Tab-separated table of N, CA, C and O in Angstrom:
chain	number	residue	atom	x	y	z
A	1	MET	N	1.124	-0.657	-0.334
A	1	MET	CA	-0.270	0.589	-0.038
A	1	MET	C	0.663	1.220	-0.561
A	1	MET	O	1.750	1.009	0.430
A	2	ALA	N	0.689	2.585	-0.576
A	2	ALA	CA	1.427	3.579	-0.528
A	2	ALA	C	0.456	5.040	-0.090
A	2	ALA	O	-1.749	5.061	-0.322
A	3	ILE	N	0.616	5.695	1.021
A	3	ILE	CA	-0.701	6.784	1.314
A	3	ILE	C	0.530	7.776	0.638
A	3	ILE	O	0.640	7.497	1.246
A	4	SER	N	-0.628	8.758	0.403
A	4	SER	CA	-0.044	10.092	-0.368
A	4	SER	C	-1.216	11.289	0.380
A	4	SER	O	-2.421	11.386	0.142
A	5	VAL	N	-0.228	11.746	1.214
A	5	VAL	CA	-0.970	13.524	1.842
A	5	VAL	C	-0.991	14.391	1.303
A	5	VAL	O	0.408	14.936	-0.096
A	6	ILE	N	-2.176	15.026	0.435
A	6	ILE	CA	-2.301	16.085	-0.073
A	6	ILE	C	-2.683	17.169	0.049
A	6	ILE	O	-4.288	17.045	0.035
A	7	THR	N	-1.724	18.264	0.147
A	7	THR	CA	-2.041	19.801	1.203
A	7	THR	C	-2.146	20.698	0.199
A	7	THR	O	-2.499	21.712	0.537
A	8	ASN	N	-1.300	20.015	-1.294
A	8	ASN	CA	-0.650	21.467	-2.092
A	8	ASN	C	-2.553	21.429	-2.980
A	8	ASN	O	-2.657	20.572	-3.394
A	9	LYS	N	-2.578	22.263	-3.277
A	9	LYS	CA	-4.337	23.183	-2.617
A	9	LYS	C	-3.793	23.099	-4.822
A	9	LYS	O	-4.753	22.762	-5.971
A	10	ASN	N	-3.172	23.625	-5.541
A	10	ASN	CA	-3.712	23.360	-7.230
A	10	ASN	C	-2.469	21.911	-7.401
A	10	ASN	O	-3.646	21.771	-8.660
A	11	PHE	N	-2.423	20.903	-7.202
A	11	PHE	CA	-1.944	19.811	-7.430
A	11	PHE	C	-3.349	18.855	-6.625
A	11	PHE	O	-4.253	18.858	-7.693
A	12	ILE	N	-4.459	19.094	-6.046
A	12	ILE	CA	-5.793	18.771	-5.884
A	12	ILE	C	-6.809	19.205	-6.659
A	12	ILE	O	-7.310	18.495	-7.338
A	13	LYS	N	-6.729	20.368	-7.723
A	13	LYS	CA	-7.099	21.679	-7.993
A	13	LYS	C	-7.130	20.491	-9.747
A	13	LYS	O	-7.781	20.497	-10.942
A	14	GLU	N	-5.889	20.476	-10.001
A	14	GLU	CA	-5.485	19.553	-10.968
A	14	GLU	C	-5.921	17.724	-11.003
A	14	GLU	O	-6.359	17.853	-12.518
A	15	ILE	N	-6.042	17.648	-9.745
A	15	ILE	CA	-6.863	16.227	-9.512
A	15	ILE	C	-8.279	15.806	-9.974
A	15	ILE	O	-8.891	16.080	-11.097
A	16	LEU	N	-8.723	17.735	-9.859
A	16	LEU	CA	-10.482	17.959	-9.343
A	16	LEU	C	-10.698	17.678	-11.330
A	16	LEU	O	-11.256	17.174	-11.624
A	17	GLU	N	-9.871	18.945	-12.027
A	17	GLU	CA	-9.856	18.912	-13.366
A	17	GLU	C	-9.321	17.940	-14.117
A	17	GLU	O	-10.735	17.620	-15.120
A	18	GLU	N	-9.165	16.846	-13.883
A	18	GLU	CA	-8.801	15.865	-14.567
A	18	GLU	C	-10.287	14.638	-14.538
A	18	GLU	O	-10.676	14.503	-14.266
A	19	ALA	N	-11.050	14.362	-13.554
A	19	ALA	CA	-12.284	14.398	-12.745
A	19	ALA	C	-12.873	15.076	-13.921
A	19	ALA	O	-14.290	14.019	-14.478
A	20	ARG	N	-13.286	15.515	-13.970
A	20	ARG	CA	-14.086	16.598	-14.603
A	20	ARG	C	-13.626	16.577	-15.702
A	20	ARG	O	-15.129	15.681	-16.473
A	21	GLU	N	-13.537	15.900	-16.670
A	21	GLU	CA	-12.733	15.866	-18.126
A	21	GLU	C	-12.724	13.848	-17.797
A	21	GLU	O	-13.455	13.941	-19.154
A	22	ILE	N	-13.432	13.321	-17.360
A	22	ILE	CA	-13.865	12.092	-17.379
A	22	ILE	C	-14.412	12.396	-17.793
A	22	ILE	O	-15.743	11.150	-18.561
A	23	VAL	N	-14.934	12.986	-16.389
A	23	VAL	CA	-16.855	12.586	-16.258
A	23	VAL	C	-17.915	13.681	-17.343
A	23	VAL	O	-19.349	13.386	-18.213
A	24	ASN	N	-17.089	14.321	-18.352
A	24	ASN	CA	-17.054	15.594	-19.032
A	24	ASN	C	-18.672	16.228	-18.484
A	24	ASN	O	-20.209	16.427	-19.068
A	25	ASP	N	-18.435	16.852	-16.665
A	25	ASP	CA	-18.578	18.214	-16.707
A	25	ASP	C	-17.985	18.738	-16.129
A	25	ASP	O	-17.148	18.185	-14.807
A	26	PRO	N	-18.075	20.293	-16.161
A	26	PRO	CA	-17.004	21.415	-15.600
A	26	PRO	C	-17.589	21.587	-14.669
A	26	PRO	O	-16.375	22.472	-14.314
A	27	LYS	N	-18.723	21.571	-13.925
A	27	LYS	CA	-18.986	21.656	-12.765
A	27	LYS	C	-19.099	20.210	-11.128
A	27	LYS	O	-19.080	20.347	-10.900
A	28	ALA	N	-19.167	18.839	-11.833
A	28	ALA	CA	-18.589	18.097	-10.707
A	28	ALA	C	-17.574	18.465	-9.536
A	28	ALA	O	-16.181	18.999	-9.690
A	29	ASN	N	-17.836	18.457	-8.044
A	29	ASN	CA	-17.277	17.976	-7.995
A	29	ASN	C	-16.942	16.774	-6.755
A	29	ASN	O	-17.152	17.080	-5.479
A	30	PRO	N	-16.172	16.208	-7.167
A	30	PRO	CA	-16.380	14.664	-6.131
A	30	PRO	C	-15.232	14.976	-5.273
A	30	PRO	O	-15.737	13.466	-3.906
A	31	ILE	N	-14.552	15.579	-4.288
A	31	ILE	CA	-14.296	15.973	-3.725
A	31	ILE	C	-14.426	17.404	-2.683
A	31	ILE	O	-13.818	17.631	-1.792
A	32	TYR	N	-15.571	18.048	-2.776
A	32	TYR	CA	-16.633	19.003	-2.410
A	32	TYR	C	-15.468	20.411	-2.112
A	32	TYR	O	-16.177	20.567	-0.183
A	33	SER	N	-14.649	20.341	-2.688
A	33	SER	CA	-13.515	20.999	-2.439
A	33	SER	C	-13.109	21.601	-1.473
A	33	SER	O	-12.607	22.250	-0.583
A	34	ALA	N	-13.130	20.592	-0.845
A	34	ALA	CA	-12.163	19.447	0.565
A	34	ALA	C	-11.192	20.101	1.003
A	34	ALA	O	-10.235	20.097	-0.675
A	35	PRO	N	-9.837	21.000	1.183
A	35	PRO	CA	-8.401	20.919	1.632
A	35	PRO	C	-8.296	21.018	1.192
A	35	PRO	O	-6.159	20.669	0.902
A	36	TYR	N	-7.629	19.342	2.066
A	36	TYR	CA	-7.372	18.266	2.284
A	36	TYR	C	-7.188	16.773	1.844
A	36	TYR	O	-8.683	16.168	1.723
A	37	LEU	N	-6.506	15.956	0.758
A	37	LEU	CA	-6.748	14.033	0.152
A	37	LEU	C	-5.696	14.006	0.491
A	37	LEU	O	-4.702	13.991	0.568
A	38	ILE	N	-6.601	12.956	0.600
A	38	ILE	CA	-5.195	11.282	1.153
A	38	ILE	C	-6.252	10.163	-0.338
A	38	ILE	O	-6.673	9.978	-0.061
A	39	ILE	N	-4.759	10.178	-0.678
A	39	ILE	CA	-5.275	8.604	-1.674
A	39	ILE	C	-3.777	7.454	-1.598
A	39	ILE	O	-3.007	8.041	-1.248
A	40	ILE	N	-5.404	6.749	-1.125
A	40	ILE	CA	-4.215	4.657	-0.959
A	40	ILE	C	-4.227	4.472	-2.729
A	40	ILE	O	-4.953	4.194	-2.877
A	41	SER	N	-2.814	4.087	-2.290
A	41	SER	CA	-2.840	3.098	-3.887
A	41	SER	C	-2.108	1.734	-3.420
A	41	SER	O	-1.811	1.910	-2.620
A	42	ALA	N	-2.712	0.817	-4.453
A	42	ALA	CA	-2.113	-0.288	-4.104
A	42	ALA	C	-1.521	-1.265	-5.496
A	42	ALA	O	-1.320	-0.904	-5.896
A	43	LYS	N	-0.369	-1.844	-5.220
A	43	LYS	CA	0.264	-2.507	-5.948
A	43	LYS	C	-1.230	-3.735	-7.767
A	43	LYS	O	-1.561	-3.193	-6.667
A	44	ASP	N	-0.692	-3.431	-8.478
A	44	ASP	CA	-1.521	-3.523	-9.370
A	44	ASP	C	-1.977	-5.399	-9.553
A	44	ASP	O	-0.828	-5.291	-8.866
A	45	GLY	N	-3.076	-5.412	-9.383
A	45	GLY	CA	-2.823	-6.965	-9.095
A	45	GLY	C	-3.343	-6.861	-7.295
A	45	GLY	O	-3.186	-8.698	-8.034
A	46	HIS	N	-2.594	-6.726	-6.867
A	46	HIS	CA	-3.378	-6.618	-5.505
A	46	HIS	C	-4.526	-7.199	-5.263
A	46	HIS	O	-6.020	-6.642	-4.823
A	47	ILE	N	-4.856	-8.527	-4.689
A	47	ILE	CA	-6.248	-8.916	-5.194
A	47	ILE	C	-7.435	-8.643	-3.891
A	47	ILE	O	-7.642	-8.349	-4.026
A	48	THR	N	-6.461	-8.120	-2.895
A	48	THR	CA	-7.101	-7.198	-1.761
A	48	THR	C	-7.428	-5.725	-1.706
A	48	THR	O	-7.298	-5.879	-0.739
A	49	ARG	N	-6.418	-5.414	-2.463
A	49	ARG	CA	-7.280	-3.923	-1.944
A	49	ARG	C	-7.737	-3.289	-2.840
A	49	ARG	O	-7.666	-2.125	-0.998
A	50	LEU	N	-9.503	-3.675	-2.805
A	50	LEU	CA	-10.877	-2.597	-2.134
A	50	LEU	C	-11.127	-3.003	-0.335
A	50	LEU	O	-10.333	-2.060	-0.251
A	51	GLU	N	-10.118	-4.174	0.136
A	51	GLU	CA	-10.304	-4.582	0.973
A	51	GLU	C	-10.108	-3.853	1.170
A	51	GLU	O	-9.848	-2.818	2.503
A	52	ASP	N	-7.636	-4.030	1.689
A	52	ASP	CA	-7.026	-3.139	2.654
A	52	ASP	C	-7.505	-1.524	2.086
A	52	ASP	O	-6.719	-1.380	4.079
A	53	THR	N	-7.217	-1.003	0.630
A	53	THR	CA	-7.052	0.155	1.542
A	53	THR	C	-8.635	0.478	2.473
A	53	THR	O	-8.353	1.617	2.596
A	54	ALA	N	-9.731	0.174	2.535
A	54	ALA	CA	-10.972	0.914	2.420
A	54	ALA	C	-11.207	0.513	3.943
A	54	ALA	O	-10.947	1.912	4.713
A	55	CYS	N	-9.759	-0.348	4.649
A	55	CYS	CA	-9.496	-0.055	5.759
A	55	CYS	C	-8.915	0.496	6.702
A	55	CYS	O	-9.069	1.259	7.840
A	56	ILE	N	-8.179	0.562	5.616
A	56	ILE	CA	-7.289	1.903	6.040
A	56	ILE	C	-8.203	3.613	6.045
A	56	ILE	O	-7.743	4.277	6.671
A	57	ILE	N	-8.549	3.214	5.554
A	57	ILE	CA	-9.757	4.870	5.028
A	57	ILE	C	-10.967	4.967	6.398
A	57	ILE	O	-10.729	6.366	6.696
A	58	GLU	N	-11.196	3.506	6.507
A	58	GLU	CA	-11.811	3.121	7.361
A	58	GLU	C	-11.989	3.979	9.097
A	58	GLU	O	-11.725	5.249	9.998
A	59	ASN	N	-10.185	3.208	9.282
A	59	ASN	CA	-9.007	3.460	10.187
A	59	ASN	C	-9.542	5.470	11.051
A	59	ASN	O	-9.023	6.547	11.103
A	60	MET	N	-8.324	6.263	9.285
A	60	MET	CA	-8.882	8.107	10.049
A	60	MET	C	-9.512	8.206	9.458
A	60	MET	O	-9.327	8.512	10.463
A	61	SER	N	-10.643	7.474	9.413
A	61	SER	CA	-11.890	8.899	9.040
A	61	SER	C	-11.923	8.489	10.478
A	61	SER	O	-13.487	9.855	10.875
A	62	LEU	N	-12.198	7.300	11.147
A	62	LEU	CA	-12.438	7.572	12.778
A	62	LEU	C	-11.272	8.014	13.437
A	62	LEU	O	-12.037	9.088	14.304
A	63	LYS	N	-10.971	8.499	13.279
A	63	LYS	CA	-9.709	9.082	13.876
A	63	LYS	C	-9.506	10.059	14.065
A	63	LYS	O	-9.455	11.494	14.433
A	64	ALA	N	-10.079	10.969	11.935
A	64	ALA	CA	-10.306	12.766	12.252
A	64	ALA	C	-12.118	12.534	12.525
A	64	ALA	O	-11.540	13.913	13.008
A	65	THR	N	-12.452	12.065	12.903
A	65	THR	CA	-13.315	12.321	13.241
A	65	THR	C	-13.432	12.016	15.505
A	65	THR	O	-14.329	13.683	15.924
A	66	ASP	N	-12.915	11.535	15.576
A	66	ASP	CA	-11.511	11.669	17.237
A	66	ASP	C	-11.624	13.923	17.497
A	66	ASP	O	-12.631	13.373	18.112
A	67	LEU	N	-11.342	14.482	15.698
A	67	LEU	CA	-10.075	14.825	16.343
A	67	LEU	C	-11.043	16.044	16.518
A	67	LEU	O	-10.185	17.018	15.778
A	68	GLU	N	-12.314	15.635	15.901
A	68	GLU	CA	-13.079	16.808	14.977
A	68	GLU	C	-13.206	17.368	14.086
A	68	GLU	O	-12.622	18.453	13.545
A	69	ILE	N	-12.814	16.334	13.207
A	69	ILE	CA	-12.135	16.662	11.397
A	69	ILE	C	-13.372	16.339	10.566
A	69	ILE	O	-12.884	14.432	11.134
A	70	GLY	N	-13.586	16.634	9.997
A	70	GLY	CA	-14.902	15.610	9.197
A	70	GLY	C	-14.422	14.873	7.893
A	70	GLY	O	-12.770	15.271	7.189
A	71	SER	N	-14.826	13.958	7.143
A	71	SER	CA	-14.090	13.203	6.735
A	71	SER	C	-15.178	12.843	5.597
A	71	SER	O	-16.144	12.945	6.150
A	72	CYS	N	-14.562	12.250	4.632
A	72	CYS	CA	-15.349	11.344	3.683
A	72	CYS	C	-14.352	10.967	2.704
A	72	CYS	O	-13.583	11.311	2.013
A	73	TYR	N	-15.310	9.405	2.505
A	73	TYR	CA	-14.532	8.258	1.636
A	73	TYR	C	-14.852	8.724	0.192
A	73	TYR	O	-16.032	8.625	0.049
A	74	ILE	N	-14.138	8.877	0.153
A	74	ILE	CA	-13.993	8.664	-2.131
A	74	ILE	C	-13.723	8.003	-2.673
A	74	ILE	O	-12.775	7.559	-3.051
A	75	ARG	N	-14.100	7.125	-3.769
A	75	ARG	CA	-14.526	5.987	-3.965
A	75	ARG	C	-14.531	6.011	-5.313
A	75	ARG	O	-13.658	5.764	-6.381
A	76	GLY	N	-15.945	6.203	-5.609
A	76	GLY	CA	-15.635	6.611	-7.363
A	76	GLY	C	-15.363	7.558	-8.381
A	76	GLY	O	-15.287	7.073	-9.116
A	77	MET	N	-14.782	8.764	-7.684
A	77	MET	CA	-13.488	9.413	-8.365
A	77	MET	C	-12.258	7.861	-9.093
A	77	MET	O	-12.135	8.936	-10.392
A	78	PHE	N	-11.338	7.252	-8.332
A	78	PHE	CA	-10.421	6.785	-8.059
A	78	PHE	C	-11.248	5.968	-9.288
A	78	PHE	O	-10.301	5.022	-9.804
A	79	GLU	N	-11.839	5.166	-8.991
A	79	GLU	CA	-12.646	4.194	-10.135
A	79	GLU	C	-12.603	5.181	-11.414
A	79	GLU	O	-12.598	3.591	-11.855
A	80	ARG	N	-12.146	5.782	-11.749
A	80	ARG	CA	-13.356	5.867	-13.176
A	80	ARG	C	-11.974	6.657	-13.431
A	80	ARG	O	-11.454	6.241	-15.273
A	81	PHE	N	-10.785	6.167	-13.232
A	81	PHE	CA	-10.083	6.981	-13.177
A	81	PHE	C	-8.880	6.038	-14.194
A	81	PHE	O	-8.296	4.578	-12.681
A	82	ASP	N	-7.646	6.109	-15.204
A	82	ASP	CA	-7.135	3.996	-15.896
A	82	ASP	C	-5.415	4.823	-15.472
A	82	ASP	O	-5.117	5.182	-14.255
A	83	LYS	N	-5.402	4.376	-15.446
A	83	LYS	CA	-3.706	3.700	-15.110
A	83	LYS	C	-2.478	5.490	-15.746
A	83	LYS	O	-2.225	5.017	-15.362
A	84	ASP	N	-3.709	5.652	-16.267
A	84	ASP	CA	-3.168	6.371	-17.217
A	84	ASP	C	-3.642	8.152	-16.932
A	84	ASP	O	-1.830	8.998	-17.725
A	85	ALA	N	-3.902	8.231	-15.625
A	85	ALA	CA	-3.878	9.027	-15.675
A	85	ALA	C	-3.083	10.614	-15.415
A	85	ALA	O	-1.536	9.370	-14.907
A	86	ARG	N	-2.840	11.000	-14.985
A	86	ARG	CA	-1.446	12.678	-15.274
A	86	ARG	C	-0.974	12.282	-14.696
A	86	ARG	O	0.205	12.622	-13.813
A	87	PHE	N	-1.739	13.258	-13.613
A	87	PHE	CA	-1.662	12.742	-11.964
A	87	PHE	C	-0.894	12.314	-11.093
A	87	PHE	O	-0.199	12.278	-9.787
A	88	ILE	N	-0.817	10.267	-11.510
A	88	ILE	CA	-0.107	9.505	-10.716
A	88	ILE	C	1.407	9.503	-10.266
A	88	ILE	O	1.899	9.168	-9.857
A	89	LYS	N	1.346	10.646	-11.366
A	89	LYS	CA	3.680	10.806	-11.381
A	89	LYS	C	3.272	11.587	-10.344
A	89	LYS	O	4.739	11.259	-10.135
A	90	LYS	N	2.661	12.583	-10.050
A	90	LYS	CA	2.981	13.498	-9.907
A	90	LYS	C	2.739	12.668	-8.024
A	90	LYS	O	3.674	13.137	-7.302
A	91	LEU	N	2.398	11.754	-7.413
A	91	LEU	CA	1.508	10.914	-6.581
A	91	LEU	C	3.878	10.497	-5.776
A	91	LEU	O	3.919	10.016	-4.347
A	92	ASN	N	4.475	9.851	-6.595
A	92	ASN	CA	5.692	9.570	-6.687
A	92	ASN	C	5.575	8.670	-6.002
A	92	ASN	O	6.381	8.255	-4.630
A	93	ILE	N	5.021	7.518	-6.126
A	93	ILE	CA	4.518	6.847	-5.382
A	93	ILE	C	5.460	4.860	-6.430
A	93	ILE	O	5.777	5.523	-8.049
A	94	GLU	N	5.609	4.255	-5.747
A	94	GLU	CA	6.140	3.401	-7.338
A	94	GLU	C	5.423	2.491	-8.375
A	94	GLU	O	4.106	3.446	-8.279
A	95	LYS	N	6.681	1.864	-8.910
A	95	LYS	CA	5.425	2.131	-9.958
A	95	LYS	C	5.133	0.893	-10.340
A	95	LYS	O	4.544	-0.483	-9.194
A	96	ASN	N	4.141	0.848	-10.914
A	96	ASN	CA	2.954	-0.584	-10.784
A	96	ASN	C	2.092	-0.104	-10.119
A	96	ASN	O	1.210	-1.108	-9.095
A	97	PHE	N	2.086	0.738	-8.286
A	97	PHE	CA	0.974	1.524	-7.833
A	97	PHE	C	0.159	2.160	-8.812
A	97	PHE	O	0.598	3.042	-9.364
A	98	TYR	N	-1.277	2.394	-8.286
A	98	TYR	CA	-1.828	2.975	-8.821
A	98	TYR	C	-3.181	3.188	-7.765
A	98	TYR	O	-3.196	2.639	-6.713
A	99	PRO	N	-3.665	4.304	-7.783
A	99	PRO	CA	-4.961	4.596	-6.144
A	99	PRO	C	-6.157	3.807	-6.541
A	99	PRO	O	-6.137	3.410	-7.406
A	100	VAL	N	-6.478	3.573	-5.302
A	100	VAL	CA	-7.869	2.702	-5.595
A	100	VAL	C	-9.245	3.609	-4.682
A	100	VAL	O	-9.825	3.847	-4.920
A	101	HIS	N	-8.445	3.969	-3.099
A	101	HIS	CA	-10.133	5.006	-2.625
A	101	HIS	C	-8.668	6.364	-1.783
A	101	HIS	O	-7.681	6.580	-2.978
A	102	GLY	N	-9.703	7.383	-1.812
A	102	GLY	CA	-9.221	8.664	-1.058
A	102	GLY	C	-10.486	9.553	-0.299
A	102	GLY	O	-11.542	8.689	-0.002
A	103	LEU	N	-9.914	9.492	0.680
A	103	LEU	CA	-10.218	9.998	1.866
A	103	LEU	C	-10.255	12.087	1.915
A	103	LEU	O	-8.962	11.969	1.188
A	104	ILE	N	-11.270	12.554	1.957
A	104	ILE	CA	-11.023	13.971	2.067
A	104	ILE	C	-11.376	14.064	3.745
A	104	ILE	O	-12.709	13.770	3.896
A	105	LEU	N	-10.515	15.702	3.697
A	105	LEU	CA	-10.337	15.861	5.314
A	105	LEU	C	-10.381	17.506	5.294
A	105	LEU	O	-10.157	18.293	4.872
A	106	GLY	N	-11.471	18.461	5.920
A	106	GLY	CA	-11.283	19.486	6.871
A	106	GLY	C	-12.627	19.954	7.694
A	106	GLY	O	-12.797	18.897	8.301
A	107	TYR	N	-12.465	20.827	8.388
A	107	TYR	CA	-13.178	21.344	9.312
A	107	TYR	C	-14.764	21.736	8.958
A	107	TYR	O	-15.092	22.616	8.254
A	108	PRO	N	-15.765	21.459	9.123
A	108	PRO	CA	-16.900	20.925	8.492
A	108	PRO	C	-18.111	22.165	9.301
A	108	PRO	O	-17.184	22.866	10.263
A	109	LYS	N	-18.160	22.734	9.221
A	109	LYS	CA	-19.238	24.588	9.196
A	109	LYS	C	-20.073	24.614	9.983
A	109	LYS	O	-20.225	25.259	10.334
A	110	THR	N	-20.857	23.081	9.933
A	110	THR	CA	-21.798	21.961	11.243
A	110	THR	C	-20.301	21.754	12.595
A	110	THR	O	-20.022	20.356	11.565
A	111	GLU	N	-21.425	21.108	13.512
A	111	GLU	CA	-21.030	20.387	14.387
A	111	GLU	C	-20.888	18.868	13.189
A	111	GLU	O	-21.525	18.593	12.921
A	112	LEU	N	-19.970	18.073	14.480
A	112	LEU	CA	-20.197	16.605	13.346
A	112	LEU	C	-21.509	15.974	14.318
A	112	LEU	O	-21.311	15.710	14.757
A	113	LYS	N	-22.122	14.967	14.031
A	113	LYS	CA	-23.042	14.402	14.353
A	113	LYS	C	-23.262	12.890	13.908
A	113	LYS	O	-23.837	12.682	12.454
A	114	GLY	N	-23.376	11.846	14.206
A	114	GLY	CA	-22.940	10.361	14.211
A	114	GLY	C	-25.136	10.513	13.951
A	114	GLY	O	-25.333	10.612	13.389
A	115	LYS	N	-24.804	9.184	12.432
A	115	LYS	CA	-25.754	8.529	11.098
A	115	LYS	C	-26.484	7.675	12.112
A	115	LYS	O	-26.058	7.570	12.554
A	116	ASN	N	-27.812	7.512	12.573
A	116	ASN	CA	-28.777	6.379	13.211
A	116	ASN	C	-29.093	5.409	12.090
A	116	ASN	O	-30.194	6.300	11.351
A	117	HIS	N	-28.102	4.913	10.910
A	117	HIS	CA	-28.091	3.662	10.321
A	117	HIS	C	-29.842	2.813	11.121
A	117	HIS	O	-29.161	2.187	11.627
A	118	LYS	N	-30.045	2.594	10.554
A	118	LYS	CA	-31.026	1.376	10.230
A	118	LYS	C	-30.538	-0.007	9.428
A	118	LYS	O	-30.562	0.218	8.487
A	119	ILE	N	-29.417	-1.000	10.632
A	119	ILE	CA	-28.796	-1.970	10.276
A	119	ILE	C	-30.179	-3.437	10.365
A	119	ILE	O	-29.535	-3.527	11.255
A	120	LYS	N	-29.690	-3.459	9.514
A	120	LYS	CA	-31.648	-5.475	9.825
A	120	LYS	C	-31.273	-6.524	10.104
A	120	LYS	O	-29.473	-6.378	9.368
A	121	THR	N	-30.869	-6.723	11.422
A	121	THR	CA	-29.502	-8.171	12.194
A	121	THR	C	-29.934	-8.744	12.494
A	121	THR	O	-31.095	-8.752	13.290
A	122	ASN	N	-29.950	-9.948	11.632
A	122	ASN	CA	-30.519	-11.387	12.122
A	122	ASN	C	-29.414	-12.344	13.497
A	122	ASN	O	-28.412	-12.354	13.161
A	123	PHE	N	-30.539	-12.380	14.214
A	123	PHE	CA	-29.565	-13.493	15.394
A	123	PHE	C	-30.164	-15.425	14.754
A	123	PHE	O	-31.687	-14.945	14.927
A	124	ILE	N	-29.312	-15.742	15.111
A	124	ILE	CA	-29.505	-17.432	14.367
A	124	ILE	C	-28.959	-18.399	15.334
A	124	ILE	O	-27.503	-18.077	15.811
A	125	ASP	N	-28.991	-19.407	16.165
A	125	ASP	CA	-29.160	-19.715	17.558
A	125	ASP	C	-28.597	-20.753	16.550
A	125	ASP	O	-28.962	-21.651	15.952
């Protein structure tokens, strides 16, 4: 795995512009104007890359919430990029590693509140 923490607003903007080109929507904002972007990359062919990178993202998100920092798991945007995406070279990751998932971070305008998810649970004896 490789973790890229991006704080450079111009680089974040480059990634956003490339994402907009892919979906052909100049107004798309899949990173919600967040000031920080973390990209988790994995080696090409890594069988459990989706699961492994999602676990990393979840742990980061939990810690961010603990620190009262807002976070959002970004998956779809990275699924649309191919291995020749222009921004990948600037990540300075090992050869044959590619972005899998992302996490955006920022300070929310309103207080963070948990969601009351209702997940059906079956108990089997």
